[in-house]
């Protein structure tokens, strides 16, 4: 699901550049490969087509946290959290707009997408 060798800070800077060019916000999903809820979220998002919606409305980025690679440089940019999966919505200038664990209803998830799909 996640490549623990990826450097999240590099992906983030690339996402910022793309987001600025495309006038979109960044949708980050932070997950861990050993997390059962992360797998369920990934499967659920795909089944309902949310993955496609997210990729069309946002610049999409995955950030891995694992023992092999905690991606501290990226995660230290934002408020600490320890619940996975976790979503972050970041504006194209790099301001954190939303940060919350994935423990909400389908209706709330759609509302989050709609609220932040337009870059401000």
PDB file of C-alpha atoms in Angstrom:
ATOM      1  CA  UNK A   1       0.000   0.000   0.000  1.00  0.00           C
ATOM      2  CA  UNK A   2       2.788   2.448   0.927  1.00  0.00           C
ATOM      3  CA  UNK A   3       6.381   2.494  -0.118  1.00  0.00           C
ATOM      4  CA  UNK A   4       8.376   3.030   3.092  1.00  0.00           C
ATOM      5  CA  UNK A   5      11.373   4.164   1.044  1.00  0.00           C
ATOM      6  CA  UNK A   6       9.508   7.229  -0.312  1.00  0.00           C
ATOM      7  CA  UNK A   7      10.614  10.528   1.113  1.00  0.00           C
ATOM      8  CA  UNK A   8       7.394  12.335   2.059  1.00  0.00           C
ATOM      9  CA  UNK A   9       8.998  15.795   2.205  1.00  0.00           C
ATOM     10  CA  UNK A  10      10.068  15.449  -1.444  1.00  0.00           C
ATOM     11  CA  UNK A  11       6.562  14.324  -2.397  1.00  0.00           C
ATOM     12  CA  UNK A  12       5.164  17.273  -0.434  1.00  0.00           C
ATOM     13  CA  UNK A  13       7.306  19.855  -2.236  1.00  0.00           C
ATOM     14  CA  UNK A  14       6.307  18.319  -5.572  1.00  0.00           C
ATOM     15  CA  UNK A  15       2.644  18.406  -4.492  1.00  0.00           C
ATOM     16  CA  UNK A  16       2.965  22.081  -3.474  1.00  0.00           C
ATOM     17  CA  UNK A  17       4.364  22.952  -6.881  1.00  0.00           C
ATOM     18  CA  UNK A  18       1.628  21.043  -8.707  1.00  0.00           C
ATOM     19  CA  UNK A  19      -1.088  22.487  -6.443  1.00  0.00           C
ATOM     20  CA  UNK A  20       0.077  26.039  -7.126  1.00  0.00           C
ATOM     21  CA  UNK A  21       0.101  25.432 -10.877  1.00  0.00           C
ATOM     22  CA  UNK A  22      -3.304  23.732 -10.913  1.00  0.00           C
ATOM     23  CA  UNK A  23      -4.877  26.013  -8.268  1.00  0.00           C
ATOM     24  CA  UNK A  24      -5.851  23.069  -6.079  1.00  0.00           C
ATOM     25  CA  UNK A  25      -5.450  22.085  -2.458  1.00  0.00           C
ATOM     26  CA  UNK A  26      -3.456  19.029  -1.431  1.00  0.00           C
ATOM     27  CA  UNK A  27      -5.207  15.976   0.031  1.00  0.00           C
ATOM     28  CA  UNK A  28      -2.772  13.930   2.118  1.00  0.00           C
ATOM     29  CA  UNK A  29      -3.600  10.527   3.474  1.00  0.00           C
ATOM     30  CA  UNK A  30      -1.157   9.426   6.141  1.00  0.00           C
ATOM     31  CA  UNK A  31      -1.180   5.715   6.763  1.00  0.00           C
ATOM     32  CA  UNK A  32       0.893   2.808   7.925  1.00  0.00           C
ATOM     33  CA  UNK A  33       1.340  -0.497   6.125  1.00  0.00           C
ATOM     34  CA  UNK A  34       0.575  -2.523   9.264  1.00  0.00           C
ATOM     35  CA  UNK A  35      -2.670  -0.616   9.999  1.00  0.00           C
ATOM     36  CA  UNK A  36      -5.835  -2.655   9.333  1.00  0.00           C
ATOM     37  CA  UNK A  37      -8.018   0.490   9.330  1.00  0.00           C
ATOM     38  CA  UNK A  38      -5.730   1.982   6.696  1.00  0.00           C
ATOM     39  CA  UNK A  39      -6.361  -0.980   4.399  1.00  0.00           C
ATOM     40  CA  UNK A  40     -10.096  -0.735   5.045  1.00  0.00           C
ATOM     41  CA  UNK A  41     -10.101   2.995   4.275  1.00  0.00           C
ATOM     42  CA  UNK A  42      -8.161   2.421   1.052  1.00  0.00           C
ATOM     43  CA  UNK A  43     -10.539  -0.351  -0.050  1.00  0.00           C
ATOM     44  CA  UNK A  44     -13.638   1.651   0.939  1.00  0.00           C
ATOM     45  CA  UNK A  45     -12.410   4.775  -0.900  1.00  0.00           C
ATOM     46  CA  UNK A  46     -11.799   2.764  -4.041  1.00  0.00           C
ATOM     47  CA  UNK A  47     -15.118   0.896  -3.850  1.00  0.00           C
ATOM     48  CA  UNK A  48     -17.109   4.144  -3.547  1.00  0.00           C
ATOM     49  CA  UNK A  49     -15.020   5.990  -6.129  1.00  0.00           C
ATOM     50  CA  UNK A  50     -13.718   8.531  -3.624  1.00  0.00           C
ATOM     51  CA  UNK A  51     -10.164   7.907  -4.737  1.00  0.00           C
ATOM     52  CA  UNK A  52     -11.058   9.177  -8.218  1.00  0.00           C
ATOM     53  CA  UNK A  53     -12.954  12.159  -6.813  1.00  0.00           C
ATOM     54  CA  UNK A  54     -10.038  13.098  -4.569  1.00  0.00           C
ATOM     55  CA  UNK A  55      -7.542  12.811  -7.424  1.00  0.00           C
ATOM     56  CA  UNK A  56      -9.705  14.993  -9.668  1.00  0.00           C
ATOM     57  CA  UNK A  57     -10.428  17.725  -7.090  1.00  0.00           C
ATOM     58  CA  UNK A  58      -7.104  17.783  -5.218  1.00  0.00           C
ATOM     59  CA  UNK A  59      -3.441  17.106  -5.649  1.00  0.00           C
ATOM     60  CA  UNK A  60      -3.284  13.708  -3.958  1.00  0.00           C
ATOM     61  CA  UNK A  61      -0.400  12.576  -1.798  1.00  0.00           C
ATOM     62  CA  UNK A  62       0.231   9.558   0.393  1.00  0.00           C
ATOM     63  CA  UNK A  63       2.556   9.841   3.357  1.00  0.00           C
ATOM     64  CA  UNK A  64       3.928   6.736   4.988  1.00  0.00           C
ATOM     65  CA  UNK A  65       4.775   6.540   8.663  1.00  0.00           C
ATOM     66  CA  UNK A  66       6.568   3.375   9.669  1.00  0.00           C
ATOM     67  CA  UNK A  67       9.420   2.120  11.790  1.00  0.00           C
ATOM     68  CA  UNK A  68      11.534   1.928   8.631  1.00  0.00           C
ATOM     69  CA  UNK A  69      10.811   5.553   7.734  1.00  0.00           C
ATOM     70  CA  UNK A  70       8.988   7.930  10.055  1.00  0.00           C
ATOM     71  CA  UNK A  71       9.217  10.747   7.468  1.00  0.00           C
ATOM     72  CA  UNK A  72       9.912  13.122  10.341  1.00  0.00           C
ATOM     73  CA  UNK A  73      10.847  16.065   8.128  1.00  0.00           C
ATOM     74  CA  UNK A  74       7.371  16.056   6.567  1.00  0.00           C
ATOM     75  CA  UNK A  75       5.315  15.191   9.656  1.00  0.00           C
ATOM     76  CA  UNK A  76       7.149  17.751  11.821  1.00  0.00           C
ATOM     77  CA  UNK A  77       5.756  20.522   9.604  1.00  0.00           C
ATOM     78  CA  UNK A  78       2.315  19.945  11.099  1.00  0.00           C
ATOM     79  CA  UNK A  79       0.603  19.271  14.419  1.00  0.00           C
ATOM     80  CA  UNK A  80       1.385  15.878  15.874  1.00  0.00           C
ATOM     81  CA  UNK A  81      -1.096  13.044  15.606  1.00  0.00           C
ATOM     82  CA  UNK A  82      -0.909   9.342  16.342  1.00  0.00           C
ATOM     83  CA  UNK A  83      -4.103   7.955  14.847  1.00  0.00           C
ATOM     84  CA  UNK A  84      -4.028   6.338  11.423  1.00  0.00           C
ATOM     85  CA  UNK A  85      -5.365   6.635   8.820  1.00  0.00           C
ATOM     86  CA  UNK A  86      -5.271  10.407   9.010  1.00  0.00           C
ATOM     87  CA  UNK A  87      -6.150  13.028   6.425  1.00  0.00           C
ATOM     88  CA  UNK A  88      -4.676  16.467   5.994  1.00  0.00           C
ATOM     89  CA  UNK A  89      -5.894  19.126   3.620  1.00  0.00           C
ATOM     90  CA  UNK A  90      -3.167  21.641   2.790  1.00  0.00           C
ATOM     91  CA  UNK A  91      -3.594  24.814   0.737  1.00  0.00           C
ATOM     92  CA  UNK A  92      -1.348  25.361  -2.262  1.00  0.00           C
ATOM     93  CA  UNK A  93       0.701  27.950  -0.288  1.00  0.00           C
ATOM     94  CA  UNK A  94       1.265  25.243   2.358  1.00  0.00           C
ATOM     95  CA  UNK A  95      -1.218  26.193   5.093  1.00  0.00           C
ATOM     96  CA  UNK A  96      -2.801  23.285   6.954  1.00  0.00           C
ATOM     97  CA  UNK A  97      -6.569  23.634   6.499  1.00  0.00           C
ATOM     98  CA  UNK A  98      -7.796  20.375   8.046  1.00  0.00           C
ATOM     99  CA  UNK A  99      -6.165  17.558   9.988  1.00  0.00           C
ATOM    100  CA  UNK A 100      -8.191  14.695  11.397  1.00  0.00           C
ATOM    101  CA  UNK A 101      -8.209  10.958  11.802  1.00  0.00           C
ATOM    102  CA  UNK A 102     -10.426   8.984   9.471  1.00  0.00           C
ATOM    103  CA  UNK A 103     -13.199   8.222  11.920  1.00  0.00           C
ATOM    104  CA  UNK A 104     -16.108  10.019  10.330  1.00  0.00           C
ATOM    105  CA  UNK A 105     -19.196   9.108   8.376  1.00  0.00           C
ATOM    106  CA  UNK A 106     -19.500   8.941   4.605  1.00  0.00           C
ATOM    107  CA  UNK A 107     -21.574  12.139   4.721  1.00  0.00           C
ATOM    108  CA  UNK A 108     -18.835  13.939   6.679  1.00  0.00           C
ATOM    109  CA  UNK A 109     -16.186  12.676   4.262  1.00  0.00           C
ATOM    110  CA  UNK A 110     -18.096  14.072   1.284  1.00  0.00           C
ATOM    111  CA  UNK A 111     -18.582  17.368   3.162  1.00  0.00           C
ATOM    112  CA  UNK A 112     -14.809  17.615   3.770  1.00  0.00           C
ATOM    113  CA  UNK A 113     -14.114  16.997   0.089  1.00  0.00           C
ATOM    114  CA  UNK A 114     -16.653  19.615  -0.954  1.00  0.00           C
ATOM    115  CA  UNK A 115     -15.485  22.180   1.587  1.00  0.00           C
ATOM    116  CA  UNK A 116     -11.848  22.062   0.548  1.00  0.00           C
ATOM    117  CA  UNK A 117     -12.002  21.107  -3.147  1.00  0.00           C
ATOM    118  CA  UNK A 118     -11.601  24.742  -4.235  1.00  0.00           C
ATOM    119  CA  UNK A 119      -8.194  26.220  -3.491  1.00  0.00           C
ATOM    120  CA  UNK A 120      -8.377  29.429  -1.516  1.00  0.00           C
TER     121      UNK A 120
END
